[in-house]
Short mmCIF file of C-alpha atoms in Angstrom, two decimals:
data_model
loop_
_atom_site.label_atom_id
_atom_site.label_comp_id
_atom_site.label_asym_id
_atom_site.label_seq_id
_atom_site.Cartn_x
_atom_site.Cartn_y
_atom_site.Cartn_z
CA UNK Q 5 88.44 62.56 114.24
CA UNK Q 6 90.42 65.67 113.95
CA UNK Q 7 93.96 64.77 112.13
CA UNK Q 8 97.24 65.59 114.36
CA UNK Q 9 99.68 67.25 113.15
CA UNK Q 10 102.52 67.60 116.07
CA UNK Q 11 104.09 71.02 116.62
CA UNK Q 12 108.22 70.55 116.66
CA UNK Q 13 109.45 73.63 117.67
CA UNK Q 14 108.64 77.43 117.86
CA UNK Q 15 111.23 80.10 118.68
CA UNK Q 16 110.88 83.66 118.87
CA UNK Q 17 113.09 86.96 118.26
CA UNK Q 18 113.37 90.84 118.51
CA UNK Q 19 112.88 92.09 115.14
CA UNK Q 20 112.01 95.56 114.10
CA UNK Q 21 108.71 97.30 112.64
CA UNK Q 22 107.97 99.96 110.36
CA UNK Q 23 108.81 102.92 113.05
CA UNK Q 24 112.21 101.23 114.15
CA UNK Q 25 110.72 100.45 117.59
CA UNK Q 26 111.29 96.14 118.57
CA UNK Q 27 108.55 94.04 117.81
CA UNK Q 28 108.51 90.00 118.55
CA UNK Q 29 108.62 87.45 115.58
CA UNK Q 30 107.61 83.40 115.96
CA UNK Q 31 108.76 80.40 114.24
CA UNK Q 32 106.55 77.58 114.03
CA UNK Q 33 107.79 74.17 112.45
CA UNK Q 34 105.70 71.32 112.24
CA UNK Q 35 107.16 67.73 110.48
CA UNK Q 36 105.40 68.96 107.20
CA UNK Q 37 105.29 72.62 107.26
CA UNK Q 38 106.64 76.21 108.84
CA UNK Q 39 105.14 79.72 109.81
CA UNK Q 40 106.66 82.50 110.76
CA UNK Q 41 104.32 85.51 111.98
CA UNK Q 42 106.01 88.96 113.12
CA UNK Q 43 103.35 91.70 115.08
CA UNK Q 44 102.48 95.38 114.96
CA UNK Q 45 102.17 97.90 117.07
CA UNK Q 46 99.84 100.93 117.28
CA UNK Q 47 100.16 104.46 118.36
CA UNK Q 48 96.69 105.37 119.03
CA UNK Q 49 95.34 102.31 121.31
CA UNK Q 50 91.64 101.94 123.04
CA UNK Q 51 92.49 101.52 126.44
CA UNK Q 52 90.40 98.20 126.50
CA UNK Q 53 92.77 96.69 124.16
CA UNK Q 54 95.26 93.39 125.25
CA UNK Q 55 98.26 94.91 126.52
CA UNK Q 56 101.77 94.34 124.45
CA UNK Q 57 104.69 93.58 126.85
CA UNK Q 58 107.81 96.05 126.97
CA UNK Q 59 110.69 95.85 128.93
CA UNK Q 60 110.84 99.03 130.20
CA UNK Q 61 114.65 99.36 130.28
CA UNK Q 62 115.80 102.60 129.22
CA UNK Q 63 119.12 101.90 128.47
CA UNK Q 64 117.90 99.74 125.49
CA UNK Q 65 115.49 100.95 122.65
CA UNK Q 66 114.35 103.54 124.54
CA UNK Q 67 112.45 101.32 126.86
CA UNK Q 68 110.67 99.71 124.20
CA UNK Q 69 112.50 96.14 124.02
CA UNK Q 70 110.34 93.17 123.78
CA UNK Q 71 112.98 90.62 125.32
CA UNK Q 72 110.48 89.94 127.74
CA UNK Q 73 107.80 88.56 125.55
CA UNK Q 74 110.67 86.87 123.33
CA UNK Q 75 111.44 84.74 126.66
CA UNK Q 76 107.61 84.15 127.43
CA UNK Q 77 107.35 82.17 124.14
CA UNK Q 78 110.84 80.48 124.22
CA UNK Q 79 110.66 78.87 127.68
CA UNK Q 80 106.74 78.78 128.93
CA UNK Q 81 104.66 78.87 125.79
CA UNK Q 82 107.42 76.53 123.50
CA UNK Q 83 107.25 73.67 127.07
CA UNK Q 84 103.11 73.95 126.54
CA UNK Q 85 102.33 74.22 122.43
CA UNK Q 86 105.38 71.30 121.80
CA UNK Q 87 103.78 68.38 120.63
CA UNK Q 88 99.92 70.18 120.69
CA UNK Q 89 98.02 69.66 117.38
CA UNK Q 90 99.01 72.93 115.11
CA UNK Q 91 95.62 71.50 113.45
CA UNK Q 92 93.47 72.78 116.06
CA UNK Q 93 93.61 76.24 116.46
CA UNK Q 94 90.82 77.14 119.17
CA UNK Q 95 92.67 74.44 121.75
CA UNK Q 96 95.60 76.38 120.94
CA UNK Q 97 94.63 79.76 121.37
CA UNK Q 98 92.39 78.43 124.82
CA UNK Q 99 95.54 77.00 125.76
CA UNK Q 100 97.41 80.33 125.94
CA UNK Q 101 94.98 82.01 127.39
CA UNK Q 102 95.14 79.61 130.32
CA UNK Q 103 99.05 79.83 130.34
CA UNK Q 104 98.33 84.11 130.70
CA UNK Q 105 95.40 83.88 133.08
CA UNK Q 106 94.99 87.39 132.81
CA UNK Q 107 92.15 88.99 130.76
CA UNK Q 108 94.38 91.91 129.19
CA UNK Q 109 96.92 88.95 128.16
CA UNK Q 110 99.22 91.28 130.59
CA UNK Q 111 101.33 88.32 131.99
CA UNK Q 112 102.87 86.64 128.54
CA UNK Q 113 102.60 90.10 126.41
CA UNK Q 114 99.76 89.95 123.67
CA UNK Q 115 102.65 90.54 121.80
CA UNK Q 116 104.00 87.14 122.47
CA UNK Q 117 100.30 85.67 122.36
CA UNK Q 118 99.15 86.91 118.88
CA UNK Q 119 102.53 86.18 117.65
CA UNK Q 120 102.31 82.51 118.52
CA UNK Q 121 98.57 82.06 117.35
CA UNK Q 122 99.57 83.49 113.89
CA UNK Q 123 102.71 81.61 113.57
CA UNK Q 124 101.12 78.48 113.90
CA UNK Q 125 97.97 78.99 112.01
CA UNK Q 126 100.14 79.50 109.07
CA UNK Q 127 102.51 76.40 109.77
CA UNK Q 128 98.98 74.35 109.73
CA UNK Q 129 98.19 75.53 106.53
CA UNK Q 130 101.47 74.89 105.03
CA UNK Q 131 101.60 71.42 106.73
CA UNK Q 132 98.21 70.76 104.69
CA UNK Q 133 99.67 72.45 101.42
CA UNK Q 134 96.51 74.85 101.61
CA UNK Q 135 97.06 78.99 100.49
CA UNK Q 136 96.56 80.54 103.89
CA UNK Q 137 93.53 82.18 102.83
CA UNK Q 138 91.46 78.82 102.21
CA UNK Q 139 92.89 77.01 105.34
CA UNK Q 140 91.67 80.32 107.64
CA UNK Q 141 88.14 80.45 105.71
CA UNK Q 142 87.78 76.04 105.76
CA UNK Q 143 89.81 75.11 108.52
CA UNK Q 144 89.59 77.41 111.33
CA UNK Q 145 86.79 79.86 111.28
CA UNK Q 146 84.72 77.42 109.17
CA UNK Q 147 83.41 79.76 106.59
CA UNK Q 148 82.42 79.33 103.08
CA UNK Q 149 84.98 81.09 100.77
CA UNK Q 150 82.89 83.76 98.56
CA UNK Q 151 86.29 84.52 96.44
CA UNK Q 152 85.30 88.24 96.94
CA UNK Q 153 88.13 90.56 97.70
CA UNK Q 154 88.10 93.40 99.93
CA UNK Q 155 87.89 96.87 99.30
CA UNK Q 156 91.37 98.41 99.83
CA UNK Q 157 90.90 101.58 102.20
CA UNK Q 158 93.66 103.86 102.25
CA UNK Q 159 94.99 106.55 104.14
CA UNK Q 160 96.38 109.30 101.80
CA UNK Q 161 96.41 112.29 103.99
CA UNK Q 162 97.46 112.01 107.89
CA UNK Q 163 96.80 114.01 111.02
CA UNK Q 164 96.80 113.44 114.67
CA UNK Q 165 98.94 111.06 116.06
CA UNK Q 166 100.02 110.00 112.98
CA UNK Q 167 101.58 113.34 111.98
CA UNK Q 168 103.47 116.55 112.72
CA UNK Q 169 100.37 119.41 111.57
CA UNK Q 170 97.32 120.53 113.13
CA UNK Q 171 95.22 118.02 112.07
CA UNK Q 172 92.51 116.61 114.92
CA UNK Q 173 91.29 114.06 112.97
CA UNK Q 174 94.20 110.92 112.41
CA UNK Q 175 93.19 109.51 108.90
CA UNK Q 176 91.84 110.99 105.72
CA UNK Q 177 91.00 108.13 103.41
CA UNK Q 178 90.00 106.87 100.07
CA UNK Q 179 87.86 103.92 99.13
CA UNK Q 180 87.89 102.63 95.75
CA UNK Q 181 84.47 101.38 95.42
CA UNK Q 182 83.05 101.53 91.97
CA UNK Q 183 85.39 98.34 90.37
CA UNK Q 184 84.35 94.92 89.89
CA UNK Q 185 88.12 93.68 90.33
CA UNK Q 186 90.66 94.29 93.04
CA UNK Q 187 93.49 95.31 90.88
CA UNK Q 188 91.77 97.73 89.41
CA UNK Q 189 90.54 99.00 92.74
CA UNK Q 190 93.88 99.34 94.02
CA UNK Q 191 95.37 100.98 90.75
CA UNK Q 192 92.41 103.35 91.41
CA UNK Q 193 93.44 104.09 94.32
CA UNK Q 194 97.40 104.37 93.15
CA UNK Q 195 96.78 106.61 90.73
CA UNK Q 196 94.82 109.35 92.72
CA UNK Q 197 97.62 108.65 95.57
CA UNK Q 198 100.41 109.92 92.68
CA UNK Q 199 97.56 112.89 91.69
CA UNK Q 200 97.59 114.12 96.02
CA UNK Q 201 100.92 114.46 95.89
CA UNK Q 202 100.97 116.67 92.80
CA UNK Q 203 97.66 118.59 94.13
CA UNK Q 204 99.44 119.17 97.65
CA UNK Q 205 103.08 119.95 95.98
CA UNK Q 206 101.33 122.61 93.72
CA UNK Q 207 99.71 124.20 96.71
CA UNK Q 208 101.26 123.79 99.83
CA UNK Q 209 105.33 123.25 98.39
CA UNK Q 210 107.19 120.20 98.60
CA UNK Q 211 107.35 119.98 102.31
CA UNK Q 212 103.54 118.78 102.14
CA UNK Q 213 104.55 115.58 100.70
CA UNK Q 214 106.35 114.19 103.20
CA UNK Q 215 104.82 110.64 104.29
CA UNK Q 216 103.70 109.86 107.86
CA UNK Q 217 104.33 106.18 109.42
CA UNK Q 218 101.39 104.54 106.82
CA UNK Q 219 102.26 106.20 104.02
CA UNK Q 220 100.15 109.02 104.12
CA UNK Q 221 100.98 112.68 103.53
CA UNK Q 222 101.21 115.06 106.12
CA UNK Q 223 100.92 118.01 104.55
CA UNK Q 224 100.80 121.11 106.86
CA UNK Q 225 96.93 121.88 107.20
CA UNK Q 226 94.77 123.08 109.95
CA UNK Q 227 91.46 122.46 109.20
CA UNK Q 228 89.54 119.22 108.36
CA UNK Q 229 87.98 120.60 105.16
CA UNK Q 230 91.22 121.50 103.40
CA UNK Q 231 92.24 117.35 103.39
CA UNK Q 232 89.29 116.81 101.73
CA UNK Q 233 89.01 119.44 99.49
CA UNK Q 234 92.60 118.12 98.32
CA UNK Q 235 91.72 114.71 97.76
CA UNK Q 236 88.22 115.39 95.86
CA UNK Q 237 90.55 117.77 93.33
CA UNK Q 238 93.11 114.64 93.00
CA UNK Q 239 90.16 111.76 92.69
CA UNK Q 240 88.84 114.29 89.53
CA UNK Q 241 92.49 114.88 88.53
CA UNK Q 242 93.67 111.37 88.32
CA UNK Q 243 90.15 110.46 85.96
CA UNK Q 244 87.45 109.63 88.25
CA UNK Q 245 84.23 110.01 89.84
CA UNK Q 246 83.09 110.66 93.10
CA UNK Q 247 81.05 107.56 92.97
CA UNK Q 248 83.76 105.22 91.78
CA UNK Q 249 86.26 106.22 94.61
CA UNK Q 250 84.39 107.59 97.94
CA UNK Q 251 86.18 108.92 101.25
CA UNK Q 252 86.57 108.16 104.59
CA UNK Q 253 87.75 109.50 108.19
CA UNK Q 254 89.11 107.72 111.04
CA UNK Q 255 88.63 110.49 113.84
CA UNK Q 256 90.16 108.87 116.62
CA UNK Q 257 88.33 110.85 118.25
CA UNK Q 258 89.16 109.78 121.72
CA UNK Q 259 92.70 111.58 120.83
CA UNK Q 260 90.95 115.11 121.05
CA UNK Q 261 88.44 114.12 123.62
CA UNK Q 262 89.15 116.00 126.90
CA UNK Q 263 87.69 114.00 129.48
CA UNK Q 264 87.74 116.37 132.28
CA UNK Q 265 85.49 118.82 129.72
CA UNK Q 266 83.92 116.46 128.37
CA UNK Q 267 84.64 118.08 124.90
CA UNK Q 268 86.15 117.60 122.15
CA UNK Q 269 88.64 120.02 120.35
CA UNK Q 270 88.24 120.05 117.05
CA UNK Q 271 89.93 122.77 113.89
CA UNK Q 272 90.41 124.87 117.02
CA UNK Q 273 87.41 125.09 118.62
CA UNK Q 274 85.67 122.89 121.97
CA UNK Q 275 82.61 121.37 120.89
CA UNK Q 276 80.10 119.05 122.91
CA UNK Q 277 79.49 115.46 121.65
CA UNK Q 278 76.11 116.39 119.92
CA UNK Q 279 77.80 119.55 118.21
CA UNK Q 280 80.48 117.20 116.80
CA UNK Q 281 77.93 114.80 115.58
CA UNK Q 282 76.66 117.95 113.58
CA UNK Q 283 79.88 118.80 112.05
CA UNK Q 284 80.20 115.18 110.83
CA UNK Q 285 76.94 115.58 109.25
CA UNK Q 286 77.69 118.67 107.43
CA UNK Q 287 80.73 116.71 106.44
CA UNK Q 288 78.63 113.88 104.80
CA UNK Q 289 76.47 116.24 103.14
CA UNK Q 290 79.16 117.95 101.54
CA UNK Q 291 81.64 115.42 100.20
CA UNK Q 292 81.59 111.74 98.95
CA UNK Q 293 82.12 110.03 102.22
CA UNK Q 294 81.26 106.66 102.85
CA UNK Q 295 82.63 105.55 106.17
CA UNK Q 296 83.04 107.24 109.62
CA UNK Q 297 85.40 105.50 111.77
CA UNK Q 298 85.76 106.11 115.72
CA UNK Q 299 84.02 109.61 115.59
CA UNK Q 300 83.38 109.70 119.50
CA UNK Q 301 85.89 108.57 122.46
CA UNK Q 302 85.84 105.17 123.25
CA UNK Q 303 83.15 105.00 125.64
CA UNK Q 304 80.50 106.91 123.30
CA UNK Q 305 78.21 103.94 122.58
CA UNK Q 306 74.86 106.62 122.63
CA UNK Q 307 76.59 109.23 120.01
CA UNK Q 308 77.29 106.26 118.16
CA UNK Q 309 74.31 105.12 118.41
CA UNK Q 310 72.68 108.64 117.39
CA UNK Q 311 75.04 109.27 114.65
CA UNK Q 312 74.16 105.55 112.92
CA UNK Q 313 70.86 106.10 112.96
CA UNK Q 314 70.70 109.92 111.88
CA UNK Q 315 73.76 108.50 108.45
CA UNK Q 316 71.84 105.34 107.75
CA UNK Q 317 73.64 105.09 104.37
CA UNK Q 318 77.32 105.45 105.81
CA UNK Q 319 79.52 103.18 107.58
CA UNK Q 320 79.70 104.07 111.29
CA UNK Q 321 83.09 101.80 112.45
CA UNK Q 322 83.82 101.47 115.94
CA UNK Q 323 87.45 100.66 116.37
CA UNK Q 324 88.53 101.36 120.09
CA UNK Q 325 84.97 101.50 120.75
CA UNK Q 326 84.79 97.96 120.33
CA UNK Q 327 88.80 97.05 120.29
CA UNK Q 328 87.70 93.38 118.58
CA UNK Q 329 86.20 92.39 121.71
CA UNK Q 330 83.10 90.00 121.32
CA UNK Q 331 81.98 91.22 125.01
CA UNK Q 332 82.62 95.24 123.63
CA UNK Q 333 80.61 94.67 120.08
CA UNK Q 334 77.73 92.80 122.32
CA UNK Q 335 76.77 95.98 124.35
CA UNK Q 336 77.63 97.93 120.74
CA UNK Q 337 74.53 95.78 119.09
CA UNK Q 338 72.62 95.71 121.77
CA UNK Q 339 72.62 99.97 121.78
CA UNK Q 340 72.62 99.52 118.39
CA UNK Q 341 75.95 102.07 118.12
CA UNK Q 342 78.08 101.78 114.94
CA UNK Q 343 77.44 99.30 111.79
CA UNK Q 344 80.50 98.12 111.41
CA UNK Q 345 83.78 96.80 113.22
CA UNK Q 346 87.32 97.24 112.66
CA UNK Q 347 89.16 94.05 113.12
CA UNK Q 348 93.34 94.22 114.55
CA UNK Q 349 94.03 90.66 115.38
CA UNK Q 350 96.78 92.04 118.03
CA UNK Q 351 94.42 94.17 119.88
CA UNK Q 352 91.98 91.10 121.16
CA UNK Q 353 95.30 88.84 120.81
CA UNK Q 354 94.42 85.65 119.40
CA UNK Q 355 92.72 84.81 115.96
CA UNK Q 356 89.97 82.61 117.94
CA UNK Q 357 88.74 85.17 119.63
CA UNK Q 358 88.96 87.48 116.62
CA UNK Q 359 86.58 84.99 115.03
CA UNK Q 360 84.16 84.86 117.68
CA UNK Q 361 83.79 88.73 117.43
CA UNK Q 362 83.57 88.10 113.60
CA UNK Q 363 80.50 85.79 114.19
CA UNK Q 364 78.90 88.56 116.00
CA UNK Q 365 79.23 90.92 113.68
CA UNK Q 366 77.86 88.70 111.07
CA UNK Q 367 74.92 87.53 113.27
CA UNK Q 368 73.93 90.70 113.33
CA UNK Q 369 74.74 92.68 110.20
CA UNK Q 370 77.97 94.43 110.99
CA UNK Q 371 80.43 95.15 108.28
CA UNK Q 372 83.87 93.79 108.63
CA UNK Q 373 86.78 96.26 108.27
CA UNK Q 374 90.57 93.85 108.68
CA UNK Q 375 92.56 96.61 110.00
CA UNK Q 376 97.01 97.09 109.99
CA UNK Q 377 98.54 98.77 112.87
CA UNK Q 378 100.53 102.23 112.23
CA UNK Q 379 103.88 100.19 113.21
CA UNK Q 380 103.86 96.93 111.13
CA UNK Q 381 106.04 94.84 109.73
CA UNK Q 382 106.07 92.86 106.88
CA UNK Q 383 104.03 90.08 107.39
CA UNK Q 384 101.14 90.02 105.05
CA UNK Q 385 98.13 87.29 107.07
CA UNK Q 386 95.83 90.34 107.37
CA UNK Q 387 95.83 89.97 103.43
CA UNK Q 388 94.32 86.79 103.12
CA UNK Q 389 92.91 86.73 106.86
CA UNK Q 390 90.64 89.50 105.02
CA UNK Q 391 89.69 87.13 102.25
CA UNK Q 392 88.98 84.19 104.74
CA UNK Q 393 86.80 86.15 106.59
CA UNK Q 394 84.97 87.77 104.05
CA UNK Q 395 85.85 91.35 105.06
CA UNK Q 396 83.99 93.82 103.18
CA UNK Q 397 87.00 96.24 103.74
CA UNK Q 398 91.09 96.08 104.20
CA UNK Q 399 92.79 98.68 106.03
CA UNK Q 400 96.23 99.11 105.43
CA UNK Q 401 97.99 102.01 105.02
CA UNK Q 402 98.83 104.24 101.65
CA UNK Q 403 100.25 102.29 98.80
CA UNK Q 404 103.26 103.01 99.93
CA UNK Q 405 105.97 101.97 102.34
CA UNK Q 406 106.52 97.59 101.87
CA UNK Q 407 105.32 97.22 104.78
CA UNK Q 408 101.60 98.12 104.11
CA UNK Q 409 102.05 97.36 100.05
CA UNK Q 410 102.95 93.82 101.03
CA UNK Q 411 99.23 93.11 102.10
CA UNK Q 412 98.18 95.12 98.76
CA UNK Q 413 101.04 92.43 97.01
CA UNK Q 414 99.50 89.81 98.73
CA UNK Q 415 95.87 90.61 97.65
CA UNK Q 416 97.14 90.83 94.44
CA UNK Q 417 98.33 87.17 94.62
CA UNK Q 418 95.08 85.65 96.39
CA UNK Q 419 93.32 87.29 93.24
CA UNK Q 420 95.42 85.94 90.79
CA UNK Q 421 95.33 82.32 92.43
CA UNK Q 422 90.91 82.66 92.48
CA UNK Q 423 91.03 83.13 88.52
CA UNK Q 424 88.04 84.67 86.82
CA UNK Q 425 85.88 84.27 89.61
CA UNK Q 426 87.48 86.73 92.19
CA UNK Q 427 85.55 89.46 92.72
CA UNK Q 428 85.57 93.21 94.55
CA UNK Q 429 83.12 93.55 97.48
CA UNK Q 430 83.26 97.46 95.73
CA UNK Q 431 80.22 97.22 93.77
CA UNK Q 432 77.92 95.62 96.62
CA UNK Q 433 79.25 97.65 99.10
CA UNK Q 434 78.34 100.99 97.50
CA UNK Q 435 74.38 99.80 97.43
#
């Protein structure tokens, strides 16, 4: 028999995230324990995705107040969840899905949804005295910890909608890959951050090394060859190889899609689908990439498909392709498009059903990529949601800006706590 442990009380509030736009936070108290779980927000969504609530009044934060799903989990979600077993996360998450009813969460706010879900999946863990890793891994999705750590993925240089240049493509990013332990991944990864900025300063002026909201520069470039170019020079300035640290791109490519063309504009030019699947070839050849994320609009399952099949030995992510829906990475499998799936737990809305798109992707050989939003907060459960899981990559930001160096903190932490046994997925992951 499952044991009971009684939620007490949850409360939520209008707290800020990393782009000064309101964001809800949730209180959970138990007898024996407490969570509190604040949300992101992105800027460049998959339209599939559960939809946030917003208030919509102008006269207060521009529009973007979340009072709304504050009240949804103060009056109707508190009068359900009191007294429900914090131990038993799927009845919790079913039950506020039922309380919604709707299957983009559009009623309560998936802000006010994944907000609650998180807040008490940490207040059962701390009611058990379990890290939050181990009760995610044993308790809830039932997995068998590996103490492996993830590959930190970060995004040094920034374009599209995360910047102010010409840019098309949204992320450039570095993946320290060739380092048996996390720490030294991520001081990798530090150190050829600190060598961009000199290799941008030097050639663009100081202006190019502003940061963008993850922590990225956004240096004032056109073309997609000139971010890379930069970050090859600072991987060899800052000491090392192009095997030990490899790139990667998130296109977002349904950001320069034009749908009534049916094109994509790209450095300047219109290109077809199959043209653009040509440049990102040519790309691959050229540089040390290892991972391809969202390279076609959202819909694109056949260039996906095309693309994984003609880079067998790169990771092809689909992140609004599949927007952590199981019912999105089904039809993704079954046309075999992409090989691997980003992971937002605020864009399905509850950590159940993050899990049961997790279980697909391992059914069926799909990486796992635990993905921040480009407004976050502080809250750090990716971190060691990342570790439970057994994500093979973490996503979150440049090493930069507390809120996405809290999850590298964290990491840090959940490393420190395994001993001599924790591991980097880095080395496996570059085979």
């Amino acid at each position: 028999m499952m044991t009971v442990i009684e939620i007490r009380d949850l409360k939520a509030r209008e707290i800020l995230d990393s782009r000064g736009n309101p964001t809800v936070e949730v209180d959970v108290r138990t007898a024996s324990g407490f969570g509190r779980a604040s949300v992101p927000s992105g800027a460049s969504t998959g339209s599939k995705e559960a939809v946030e609530k917003r208030d919509g009044d102008k006269k207060r934060y521009n529009g973007k107040g979340v009072l709304k799903a504050v009240e949804a989990v103060n009056t109707v979600i508190k009068n359900a969840l009191t007294g429900e077993n914090a131990l038993d996360q799927r009845g919790i998450d079913m039950l506020l899905l039922e309380l919604d009813g709707t299957e983009n969460k559009a009623k309560l706010g998936a802000n006010a949804i994944i907000g609650t879900s998180m807040a008490v999946c940490k207040a059962a863990a701390d009611s058990v005295q379990k890290p939050l890793f181990t009760y995610i891994a044993e308790d809830v999705a039932g997995m068998h910890l590996t103490h492996e750590l993830p590959v930190p993925m970060m995004n040094v240089i920034n374009g599209g909608q995360h910047a102010g240049n010409e840019l098309s493509i949204q992320e450039f990013l570095i993946l320290p890959m060739g380092f048996e332990r996390f720490r030294d991944s991520l001081r990798a990864g530090v150190e050829t951050y600190h060598a961009l900025k000199r290799v941008l300063g030097e050639r663009h002026g100081k202006i190019a090394t502003n940061v963008g909201d993850e922590g990225g520069y956004a240096p004032p470039m056109r073309e997609t060859r000139q971010p890379l170019d930069a970050i090859t020079d600072a991987i060899a300035e800052a000491g090392y190889a192009e095997h030990e640290i490899r790139l990667g791109m998130d296109a977002a490519a349904s950001s320069f899609f034009d749908a009534g063309t049916g094109k994509y504009q790209i450095d300047g030019v219109l290109k077809e689908g199959t043209e653009l699947l040509d440049v990102y070839k040519e790309l691959v050849a050229s540089y040390p990439i290892a991972l391809l994320e969202d390279p076609f609009e959202e819909e694109s399952f056949a260039l996906f498909a095309k693309l994984t099949a003609q880079l067998p030995g790169t990771i092809i992510v689909g992140d609004d392709l599949f927007v952590t829906n199981v019912k999105r990475l089904a039809q993704g499998v079954q046309q075999h498009a992409a090989n691997a799936v980003l992971l937002k737990l605020n864009q399905i809305g509850t950590i159940s059903e993050t899990l049961d798109t997790i279980r697909l992707a391992n059914q069926n050989g799909y990486k796992k990529v635990v993905s921040h939003r480009s407004g976050e907060t502080e809250d750090s459960m990716i971190a060691d949601f990342s570790v439970a899981i057994n994500a093979e990559i973490i996503k979150t930001g440049a090493p930069a800006r507390s809120e996405r160096t809290s999850k590298y903190n964290q990491l840090l932490r959940i490393e420190e706590a395994m001993g001599e046994a924790a591991r980097s997925k880095g080395p496996s992951l570059r085979h």
